[in-house]
Coordinates of C-alpha atoms and ligand atoms in Angstrom, one line a residue:
X23 CA -18.9 27.9 29.7
X24 CA -17.4 30.5 27.6
X25 CA -14.9 28.1 26.2
X26 CA -17.7 25.8 25.2
X27 CA -19.6 28.4 23.3
X28 CA -16.4 29.2 21.4
X29 CA -15.9 25.6 20.6
X30 CA -19.4 25.1 19.2
X31 CA -19.1 28.0 16.8
X32 CA -19.0 26.8 13.3
X33 CA -15.5 27.2 11.9
X34 CA -16.6 29.4 9.2
X35 CA -17.7 32.1 11.6
X36 CA -14.3 32.3 13.1
X37 CA -12.8 35.2 11.2
X38 CA -9.1 35.3 11.6
X39 CA -7.7 38.8 11.7
X40 CA -4.1 37.9 10.8
X41 CA -4.8 35.6 7.9
X42 CA -4.0 37.1 4.5
X43 CA -6.3 34.7 2.8
X44 CA -9.0 32.4 4.2
X45 CA -11.6 30.1 3.1
X46 CA -14.7 29.8 5.3
X47 CA -17.2 27.0 5.2
X48 CA -16.6 26.4 1.5
X49 CA -18.6 23.7 -0.4
X50 CA -18.3 22.5 -4.0
X51 CA -20.2 19.9 -5.8
X52 CA -19.5 18.4 -9.2
X53 CA -22.1 16.1 -10.9
X54 CA -22.1 13.0 -8.7
X55 CA -19.3 14.2 -6.4
X56 CA -19.3 16.4 -3.3
X57 CA -15.7 17.5 -3.7
X58 CA -15.7 19.9 -0.7
X59 CA -18.2 20.1 2.3
X60 CA -17.9 23.2 4.4
X61 CA -14.1 23.4 4.6
X62 CA -12.1 26.2 6.1
X63 CA -8.5 27.1 5.6
X64 CA -6.3 30.1 6.7
X65 CA -3.1 31.3 5.3
X66 CA -0.8 33.5 7.3
X67 CA 2.0 35.9 6.2
X68 CA 5.5 34.3 6.4
X69 CA 4.0 30.9 7.0
X70 CA 3.9 27.7 5.0
X71 CA 0.6 25.8 5.4
X72 CA 0.7 22.2 4.2
X73 CA -2.6 20.9 2.8
X74 CA -2.6 17.1 3.0
X75 CA -5.2 14.5 2.0
X76 CA -5.6 11.3 -0.1
X77 CA -6.0 11.3 -3.8
X78 CA -9.4 12.9 -4.5
X79 CA -9.7 14.5 -1.0
X80 CA -10.3 18.0 -2.6
X81 CA -6.9 19.7 -2.5
X82 CA -6.7 20.8 -6.1
X83 CA -10.3 21.9 -6.0
X84 CA -9.4 24.3 -3.2
X85 CA -6.5 25.6 -5.3
X86 CA -8.9 26.2 -8.2
X87 CA -11.3 28.0 -5.9
X88 CA -8.5 30.2 -4.5
X89 CA -7.4 31.1 -8.0
X90 CA -10.9 31.9 -9.4
X91 CA -11.0 28.9 -11.7
X92 CA -13.9 27.3 -9.9
X93 CA -16.7 29.1 -8.0
X94 CA -17.7 27.6 -4.7
X95 CA -21.4 26.6 -4.2
X96 CA -21.3 28.0 -0.7
X97 CA -19.1 29.7 1.9
X98 CA -16.8 32.7 1.4
X99 CA -13.2 33.7 0.6
X100 CA -11.8 36.4 2.9
X101 CA -8.8 38.6 2.0
X102 CA -7.4 40.3 5.1
X103 CA -10.6 39.2 6.9
X104 CA -12.9 40.9 4.4
X105 CA -15.1 38.8 2.1
X106 CA -13.7 39.0 -1.4
X107 CA -15.2 36.7 -4.0
X108 CA -12.9 35.6 -6.9
X109 CA -15.3 35.4 -9.9
X110 CA -12.4 35.1 -12.3
X111 CA -8.7 34.1 -12.3
X112 CA -7.9 37.8 -12.9
X113 CA -9.7 38.7 -9.7
X114 CA -7.6 36.3 -7.7
X115 CA -4.4 37.6 -9.4
X116 CA -5.4 41.2 -8.6
X117 CA -5.5 40.2 -4.9
X118 CA -2.0 38.8 -5.2
X119 CA -2.9 35.1 -5.3
X120 CA -0.9 33.0 -7.6
X121 CA -0.6 29.2 -8.1
X122 CA 1.6 26.6 -9.6
X123 CA -1.0 24.0 -10.5
X124 CA -0.7 20.3 -10.4
X125 CA -1.2 20.1 -14.2
X126 CA 0.9 23.0 -15.4
X127 CA -1.1 25.2 -17.7
X128 CA 1.5 26.3 -20.3
X129 CA 1.8 26.7 -24.0
X130 CA 4.0 24.3 -25.9
X131 CA 4.4 26.6 -29.0
X132 CA 5.4 29.7 -27.0
X133 CA 8.9 30.4 -25.7
X134 CA 9.9 30.1 -22.1
X135 CA 9.8 33.9 -21.7
X136 CA 6.5 34.2 -23.4
X137 CA 5.0 31.6 -21.1
X138 CA 6.3 33.3 -18.0
X139 CA 5.0 36.7 -18.9
X140 CA 1.9 35.8 -20.8
X141 CA -0.7 38.4 -20.1
X142 CA 1.7 40.8 -18.2
X143 CA 4.7 41.1 -20.5
X144 CA 6.7 44.4 -20.2
X145 CA 5.7 46.8 -22.9
X146 CA 7.6 49.6 -24.7
X147 CA 6.5 53.2 -25.1
X148 CA 4.4 52.2 -28.1
X149 CA 2.4 49.8 -26.0
X150 CA 3.9 46.8 -27.8
X151 CA 5.5 43.8 -26.0
X152 CA 9.1 44.5 -25.4
X153 CA 10.7 41.3 -26.4
X154 CA 14.2 42.1 -25.3
X155 CA 13.1 43.2 -21.9
X156 CA 10.8 40.2 -21.6
X157 CA 13.7 37.8 -22.3
X158 CA 16.0 39.7 -19.9
X159 CA 13.4 39.7 -17.1
X160 CA 12.7 36.0 -17.7
X161 CA 16.4 35.2 -17.5
X162 CA 16.7 37.1 -14.2
X163 CA 13.7 35.4 -12.8
X164 CA 14.9 31.9 -13.9
X165 CA 18.3 32.4 -12.4
X166 CA 16.7 33.7 -9.2
X167 CA 15.2 30.2 -8.8
X168 CA 18.4 28.6 -9.8
X169 CA 17.2 27.5 -13.3
X170 CA 19.8 28.0 -16.0
X171 CA 17.3 27.8 -18.9
X172 CA 17.4 29.7 -22.1
X173 CA 14.3 32.0 -22.1
X174 CA 14.1 31.8 -25.9
X175 CA 13.7 28.1 -26.0
X176 CA 10.3 26.8 -27.1
X177 CA 8.4 25.1 -24.3
X178 CA 7.8 21.9 -26.3
X179 CA 11.6 21.3 -26.3
X180 CA 11.8 21.2 -22.6
X181 CA 11.6 18.2 -20.3
X182 CA 8.9 17.9 -17.6
X183 CA 11.1 19.2 -14.8
X184 CA 12.1 22.3 -16.7
X185 CA 8.5 23.0 -17.7
X186 CA 7.7 23.0 -14.0
X187 CA 10.4 25.5 -13.3
X188 CA 8.9 27.7 -16.0
X189 CA 5.5 27.4 -14.2
X190 CA 7.2 28.4 -10.9
X191 CA 8.9 31.4 -12.6
X192 CA 5.5 32.4 -14.1
X193 CA 3.9 32.3 -10.6
X194 CA 6.6 34.4 -9.2
X195 CA 6.5 36.9 -12.1
X196 CA 3.2 38.1 -10.6
X197 CA 3.9 40.1 -7.4
X198 CA 2.2 37.7 -5.1
X199 CA 1.1 37.9 -1.5
X200 CA -0.1 34.3 -1.6
X201 CA 1.8 31.5 -3.4
X202 CA 0.0 28.2 -3.9
X203 CA 2.0 25.1 -4.9
X204 CA 0.2 22.0 -5.8
X205 CA 2.7 19.1 -5.6
X206 CA 5.5 21.3 -6.9
X207 CA 8.3 18.8 -6.3
X208 CA 6.6 15.8 -8.0
X209 CA 8.5 16.5 -11.2
X210 CA 11.7 17.9 -9.9
X211 CA 15.2 16.3 -9.4
X212 CA 16.8 16.3 -6.0
X213 CA 18.9 19.4 -6.8
X214 CA 15.9 21.3 -8.0
X215 CA 13.9 20.2 -5.0
X216 CA 16.5 21.7 -2.7
X217 CA 16.4 24.9 -4.7
X218 CA 12.6 25.0 -4.4
X219 CA 12.9 24.7 -0.6
X220 CA 15.2 27.6 -0.6
X221 CA 12.8 29.5 -2.7
X222 CA 10.0 28.8 -0.3
X223 CA 12.2 30.0 2.6
X224 CA 12.9 33.3 0.8
X225 CA 9.2 33.7 0.0
X226 CA 8.5 33.2 3.7
X227 CA 11.1 35.7 4.7
X228 CA 9.4 38.2 2.4
X229 CA 6.2 37.8 4.4
X230 CA 4.3 35.9 1.7
X231 CA 1.8 33.2 2.7
X232 CA 2.3 29.8 1.1
X233 CA 0.0 26.9 0.6
X234 CA 1.9 23.8 -0.1
X235 CA 0.3 20.6 -1.3
X236 CA 2.4 17.4 -1.1
X237 CA 2.2 13.7 -0.6
X238 CA 5.7 13.6 0.8
X239 CA 5.8 13.6 4.5
X240 CA 9.5 14.3 4.8
X241 CA 9.1 17.6 3.0
X242 CA 6.0 18.5 4.8
X243 CA 7.8 18.3 8.1
X244 CA 10.8 20.1 6.7
X245 CA 9.1 23.2 5.3
X246 CA 5.6 23.6 6.7
X247 CA 4.7 25.6 9.7
X248 CA 1.0 24.7 9.8
X249 CA -1.0 21.8 8.4
X250 CA -4.6 21.3 7.3
X251 CA -6.0 17.8 6.6
X252 CA -8.8 17.0 4.3
X253 CA -10.6 13.6 3.9
X254 CA -13.4 13.0 1.4
X255 CA -13.8 16.8 1.0
X256 CA -14.1 17.5 4.7
X257 CA -11.8 19.3 7.1
X258 CA -10.4 16.7 9.5
X259 CA -8.0 18.9 11.4
X260 CA -5.5 21.7 11.4
X261 CA -2.8 23.2 13.6
X262 CA 0.9 23.7 14.0
X263 CA 3.3 21.1 12.4
X264 CA 5.3 21.2 15.7
X265 CA 2.3 19.7 17.5
X266 CA 1.7 16.7 15.3
X267 CA 3.6 13.5 14.5
X268 CA 3.9 11.9 11.1
X269 CA 1.8 8.9 12.2
X270 CA -0.9 11.2 13.6
X271 CA -1.0 13.2 10.3
X272 CA -1.2 10.0 8.3
X273 CA -4.0 8.7 10.5
X274 CA -6.0 11.9 10.1
X275 CA -5.5 11.7 6.4
X276 CA -6.4 8.0 5.8
X277 CA -8.6 7.4 8.8
X278 CA -6.5 4.4 9.9
X279 CA -3.0 3.5 10.7
X280 CA -0.8 2.9 7.6
X281 CA 2.4 1.0 7.9
X282 CA 5.2 1.9 5.5
X283 CA 6.2 -1.7 5.3
X284 CA 6.7 -3.1 1.9
X285 CA 5.1 -6.4 0.9
X286 CA 6.9 -9.6 1.8
X287 CA 8.2 -11.2 -1.3
X288 CA 9.8 -14.5 -2.2
X289 CA 12.3 -13.5 -4.9
X290 CA 11.5 -16.1 -7.6
X291 CA 13.4 -15.1 -10.6
X292 CA 12.7 -17.6 -13.4
X293 CA 13.9 -17.8 -17.0
X294 CA 15.1 -14.6 -18.7
X295 CA 12.2 -12.8 -20.4
X296 CA 14.1 -9.8 -21.7
X297 CA 17.7 -9.4 -22.6
X298 CA 19.1 -6.0 -23.7
X299 CA 22.6 -5.9 -25.3
X300 CA 24.6 -2.7 -25.9
X301 CA 21.7 -0.2 -26.2
X302 CA 23.0 3.2 -27.1
X303 CA 21.7 6.6 -28.1
X304 CA 23.8 9.4 -29.6
X305 CA 23.2 11.8 -26.6
X306 CA 21.1 10.1 -23.9
X307 CA 22.6 6.8 -22.9
X308 CA 25.3 4.3 -23.9
X309 CA 26.2 0.6 -23.6
X310 CA 23.1 -0.5 -21.6
X311 CA 23.0 -4.3 -21.2
X312 CA 21.1 -6.4 -18.7
X313 CA 18.8 -9.4 -18.4
X314 CA 15.3 -9.4 -16.7
X315 CA 13.8 -12.6 -15.5
X316 CA 10.3 -13.9 -15.1
X317 CA 8.8 -12.8 -11.7
X318 CA 11.6 -10.4 -11.0
X319 CA 11.3 -6.7 -9.9
X320 CA 14.3 -4.9 -11.2
X321 CA 14.8 -1.4 -9.9
X322 CA 16.5 1.3 -11.9
X323 CA 17.8 4.0 -9.6
X324 CA 19.6 7.2 -10.6
X325 CA 19.4 10.9 -10.2
X326 CA 16.8 12.6 -12.4
X327 CA 18.7 13.1 -15.7
X328 CA 20.7 9.9 -15.5
X329 CA 19.0 8.7 -18.7
X330 CA 16.7 6.1 -17.2
X331 CA 13.5 7.4 -18.7
X332 CA 15.2 8.1 -22.0
X333 CA 16.4 4.5 -22.2
X334 CA 13.0 3.1 -21.3
X335 CA 11.4 5.2 -24.0
X336 CA 13.8 3.8 -26.4
X337 CA 13.2 0.2 -25.3
X338 CA 9.5 0.8 -25.7
X339 CA 10.0 2.1 -29.3
X340 CA 9.2 5.7 -28.7
X341 CA 12.7 6.7 -29.8
X342 CA 15.2 4.7 -31.8
X343 CA 18.5 3.5 -30.4
X344 CA 21.6 4.0 -32.5
X345 CA 22.9 0.5 -31.5
X346 CA 21.8 -2.5 -29.5
X347 CA 19.6 -5.5 -29.6
X348 CA 16.7 -6.9 -27.6
X349 CA 15.7 -10.5 -27.0
X350 CA 12.3 -11.4 -25.6
X351 CA 11.8 -14.9 -24.4
X352 CA 15.1 -15.9 -26.1
X353 CA 14.0 -14.6 -29.5
X354 CA 15.6 -11.6 -31.1
X355 CA 13.0 -8.9 -31.8
X356 CA 13.0 -5.5 -33.4
X357 CA 11.1 -2.8 -31.6
X358 CA 10.6 0.1 -34.0
X359 CA 7.4 1.5 -32.4
X360 CA 5.4 1.2 -29.2
X361 CA 3.1 -1.1 -31.2
X362 CA 6.0 -3.5 -31.8
X363 CA 6.8 -3.4 -28.1
X364 CA 3.2 -4.2 -27.0
X365 CA 3.1 -7.0 -29.6
X366 CA 6.1 -8.5 -27.9
X367 CA 4.5 -8.2 -24.5
X368 CA 6.4 -5.1 -23.3
X369 CA 4.5 -2.1 -21.9
X370 CA 5.6 1.2 -20.5
X371 CA 3.9 3.4 -18.0
X372 CA 5.5 6.8 -18.4
X373 CA 6.3 9.2 -15.7
X374 CA 4.3 12.1 -17.3
X375 CA 1.1 10.2 -17.2
X376 CA -1.2 13.2 -17.6
X377 CA -0.1 13.9 -21.1
X378 CA 1.1 10.6 -22.4
X379 CA -1.2 8.2 -20.8
X380 CA -4.9 8.8 -20.6
X381 CA -7.8 10.0 -22.9
X382 CA -9.3 12.6 -20.7
X383 CA -12.7 12.8 -22.3
X384 CA -13.4 9.0 -22.2
X385 CA -14.7 7.2 -19.2
X386 CA -12.5 5.3 -16.8
X387 CA -13.5 1.9 -18.0
X388 CA -12.9 2.7 -21.6
X389 CA -9.5 4.1 -20.9
X390 CA -8.6 0.9 -19.1
X391 CA -9.9 -1.5 -21.6
X392 CA -8.7 0.4 -24.7
X393 CA -5.5 -1.6 -25.2
X394 CA -7.1 -4.9 -24.2
X395 CA -10.1 -4.8 -26.6
X396 CA -8.6 -7.5 -28.8
X397 CA -8.5 -9.9 -26.0
X398 CA -11.9 -9.2 -24.5
X399 CA -14.1 -8.9 -27.6
X400 CA -15.6 -12.0 -29.2
X401 CA -16.3 -12.2 -33.0
X402 CA -16.0 -8.4 -33.3
X403 CA -18.4 -7.7 -30.5
X404 CA -17.3 -5.9 -27.5
X405 CA -18.5 -7.4 -24.3
X406 CA -19.5 -4.4 -22.1
X407 CA -19.9 -6.6 -19.0
X408 CA -16.4 -8.0 -19.5
X409 CA -15.1 -4.5 -20.0
X410 CA -16.5 -3.4 -16.7
X411 CA -15.3 -6.5 -15.0
X412 CA -11.8 -5.9 -16.1
X413 CA -11.9 -2.2 -15.3
X414 CA -13.4 -2.9 -11.9
X415 CA -10.8 -5.5 -11.0
X416 CA -7.8 -3.3 -11.8
X417 CA -9.2 -0.1 -10.3
X418 CA -10.0 -1.8 -7.0
X419 CA -6.6 -3.3 -6.8
X420 CA -5.0 0.1 -7.3
X421 CA -7.3 1.8 -4.8
X422 CA -8.7 4.2 -7.5
X423 CA -11.4 6.5 -6.1
X424 CA -14.1 7.6 -8.4
X425 CA -17.9 8.1 -8.3
X426 CA -18.2 5.4 -11.0
X427 CA -16.4 3.7 -13.8
X428 CA -18.3 6.0 -16.2
X429 CA -16.6 9.1 -14.8
X430 CA -14.5 10.8 -17.5
X431 CA -10.8 10.6 -16.6
X432 CA -10.5 14.4 -17.0
X433 CA -12.7 14.8 -14.0
X434 CA -10.6 12.7 -11.7
X435 CA -8.0 14.0 -9.3
X436 CA -4.4 14.0 -10.4
X437 CA -3.4 10.9 -8.4
X438 CA -6.5 8.9 -9.6
X439 CA -5.7 9.8 -13.2
X440 CA -2.3 8.2 -12.7
X441 CA -3.9 5.0 -11.3
X442 CA -6.0 4.8 -14.5
X443 CA -2.9 4.7 -16.7
X444 CA -1.2 2.1 -14.6
X445 CA -4.4 0.0 -14.5
X446 CA -4.7 0.3 -18.3
X447 CA -1.3 -1.2 -19.0
X448 CA -1.4 -3.8 -16.4
X449 CA -4.8 -5.0 -17.8
X450 CA -3.1 -5.9 -21.0
X451 CA -1.4 -8.8 -19.1
X452 CA 2.0 -8.1 -20.5
X453 CA 5.2 -10.2 -20.0
X454 CA 7.2 -7.2 -19.1
X455 CA 6.0 -3.9 -17.6
X456 CA 8.1 -0.8 -17.2
X457 CA 6.8 1.5 -14.5
X458 CA 8.4 4.9 -14.5
X459 CA 8.0 6.4 -11.0
X460 CA 4.9 4.3 -10.3
X461 CA 3.8 6.1 -7.1
X462 CA 4.6 9.7 -7.8
X463 CA 1.6 11.8 -6.8
X464 CA -0.1 8.8 -5.3
X465 CA -1.2 9.2 -1.6
X466 CA 0.4 7.1 1.1
X467 CA -2.5 4.7 1.5
X468 CA -2.8 4.0 -2.2
X469 CA 0.9 3.6 -2.5
X470 CA 0.8 0.5 -0.4
X471 CA -2.0 -0.8 -2.6
X472 CA 0.1 -0.2 -5.8
X473 CA 3.1 -1.9 -4.2
X474 CA 1.1 -4.9 -3.1
X475 CA -0.4 -5.3 -6.6
X476 CA 3.0 -5.1 -8.1
X477 CA 4.4 -7.8 -5.8
X478 CA 1.4 -10.1 -6.5
X479 CA 1.7 -9.7 -10.3
X480 CA 5.4 -10.5 -10.0
X481 CA 4.7 -13.6 -8.0
X482 CA 2.4 -14.7 -10.9
X483 CA 5.3 -14.3 -13.3
X484 CA 5.2 -10.8 -14.6
X485 CA 8.6 -9.2 -15.0
X486 CA 8.8 -5.7 -13.7
X487 CA 11.2 -2.9 -14.4
X488 CA 10.6 -0.1 -11.9
X489 CA 12.2 3.3 -12.4
X490 CA 12.1 5.2 -9.1
X491 CA 14.0 8.1 -7.5
X492 CA 12.6 7.2 -4.1
X493 CA 15.2 5.2 -2.2
X494 CA 12.8 3.4 0.2
X495 CA 10.6 2.3 -2.7
X496 CA 13.6 1.1 -4.7
X497 CA 15.0 -0.9 -1.8
X498 CA 11.6 -2.0 -0.5
X499 CA 10.4 -3.4 -3.8
X500 CA 13.4 -4.5 -5.9
X501 CA 15.1 -7.9 -6.1
X502 CA 18.0 -6.3 -7.9
X503 CA 18.9 -2.7 -8.6
X504 CA 20.7 -1.2 -11.6
X505 CA 22.1 2.3 -10.9
X506 CA 22.6 4.6 -13.9
X507 CA 24.6 7.8 -14.0
X508 CA 25.1 10.0 -17.0
X509 CA 23.5 7.6 -19.4
X510 CA 25.4 4.5 -18.3
X511 CA 25.0 1.6 -15.9
X512 CA 27.4 2.2 -13.1
X513 CA 26.4 -0.6 -10.7
X514 CA 24.2 -3.6 -10.3
X515 CA 23.3 -4.3 -6.7
X516 CA 21.8 -7.3 -5.0
X517 CA 21.3 -8.7 -1.5
X518 CA 23.5 -7.0 1.1
X519 CA 24.6 -4.3 -1.4
X520 CA 21.1 -3.0 -1.3
X521 CA 21.7 -0.1 1.1
X522 CA 20.7 3.6 0.8
X523 CA 24.3 4.8 1.0
X524 CA 25.5 2.4 -1.7
X525 CA 22.7 3.6 -4.1
X526 CA 23.5 7.2 -3.4
X527 CA 27.2 6.7 -3.8
X528 CA 26.9 5.1 -7.2
X529 CA 24.3 7.5 -8.5
X530 CA 26.3 10.5 -7.6
X531 CA 29.6 9.0 -8.6
X532 CA 31.3 9.5 -5.3
Ligands
LIG14 N1 -14.1 19.3 -13.0 C1 -14.5 18.3 -12.3 N2 -15.6 17.6 -12.6 C2 -16.1 16.5 -11.9 N3 -15.4 16.1 -10.7 C3 -14.3 16.7 -10.4 C4 -13.8 17.8 -11.1 N4 -12.7 18.3 -10.5 C5 -12.5 17.5 -9.4 N5 -13.5 16.6 -9.3 C6 -13.6 15.5 -8.3 O1 -13.5 16.2 -7.0 C7 -12.8 15.4 -6.1 C8 -11.6 16.1 -5.5 O2 -10.7 16.2 -6.6 P1 -9.3 17.0 -6.4 O3 -8.7 17.1 -7.7 O4 -9.6 18.3 -5.6 O5 -8.5 16.0 -5.4 P2 -7.0 16.1 -4.8 O6 -7.1 16.2 -3.4 O7 -6.3 17.2 -5.5 O8 -6.3 14.7 -5.2 P3 -4.8 14.3 -5.8 O9 -4.0 14.1 -4.6 O10 -5.1 13.0 -6.5 O11 -4.3 15.4 -6.7 C9 -12.5 14.1 -6.8 O12 -13.5 13.1 -6.6 C10 -12.5 14.5 -8.3 O13 -12.8 13.4 -9.1
LIG15 MG1 -4.7 17.3 -6.8

């Protein structure tokens, strides 16, 4: 009997004495979207709690509530079991809660050190910011997380992975009891990921509580002690990681079984569509030559920093190569700008989709149709119905979740924003699409949808270049794989050579 009474207690009433920080029965509604409905979550000292859920499940919304950026509509935040509302980000920081957000909030014009200590820089006896000390402290903090970065560099001169390290250093510069990481490894290289795991271990050892959001199951099982699953803004389950299997966790998350099987494909490489000869850049890559055929999916594998993205950006006309030529459909073309590339049927979906890809204050459908307007307008008139049809087709195929196609992209979850950018470029019906880490930040169920769509478009004759650092994805999707290391092509693999060890060996140069 007693047990039953306990069970029927609403979760929110279960105050947890050992939790440093807890959410009880929290709800949050945005216009047209119930982002969270009565969720609870507890974070314990020295424990890593993984928060998992599909794109749009409400994970980042929880992070923003825990850091005082959003106010919940109902429910309470408890610090050491005592209700403590966080009306402002400062209030959360004062309670020792710090976060590395999914979209890093940093300032391009400031230096690395200034970014890290913005708002709490060391001051001298005159009360002025002590630059020397700020730089020194920043250097120490960066080296403590294994980042050999010059603190005086301007942020805008850093790549995305280094910017992320700055965000991590910033979070750690505040003496935190609770560290929240929203997909922290999405932008990091393998080496940096290992360093981040070590960092998490040391935070644990110091008795801090960690909330860790990730779509990568291998890392969840590696570093988390506890898990909490959300689906459509609701708490589906929580417990100890040791008591749950990967398949169970995926099922809780998606509501059905998801196989990690890649789509069956009949490799049907047709005529060459793209031939690259001797592409070179003074510092980033050299001597890149290959041919891409109609209907082919060509994987580009390499460690982060191997020069793959730099080469792709150059092929797309964002940067200029110092040597090399390109043929499209057997005709020599000169690509001096992205517009030239698009005119020649080549499009590029960058890795950093947040910044480079979407217009955040335009609705989804306009973002998607923007580059295709020429094709779908008649006599200068835009056909709204046609715009919606196009947008609907591509968003459905990519499993994009949104209240409606009128929703502003800025109001979408991180993973759904990425799907908008992919949809937008696919909708231009290019001859060649370059996808840079196409499923980074995409949940496991949607990942399968993206893969299936890619395979189907290839079967219809689209030529695909896929840059990916995820070995199963590279092997599961590619007909052929080019491996790059230190800016050069070091291997081209097909058929039986397509093995994980072979990829790693070539990429690492062993
Ligand atoms: N400022 C906002 N205005 C309107 N809707 C919002 C806002 N922020 C989030 N939402 C909506 O709330 C829901 C939850 O979004 P949230 O960003 O928390 O998802 P998530 O679990 O972090 O997903 P992802 O894995 O894609 O990052 C989504 O439907 C999203 O569109
Ligand atoms: Mg998110």
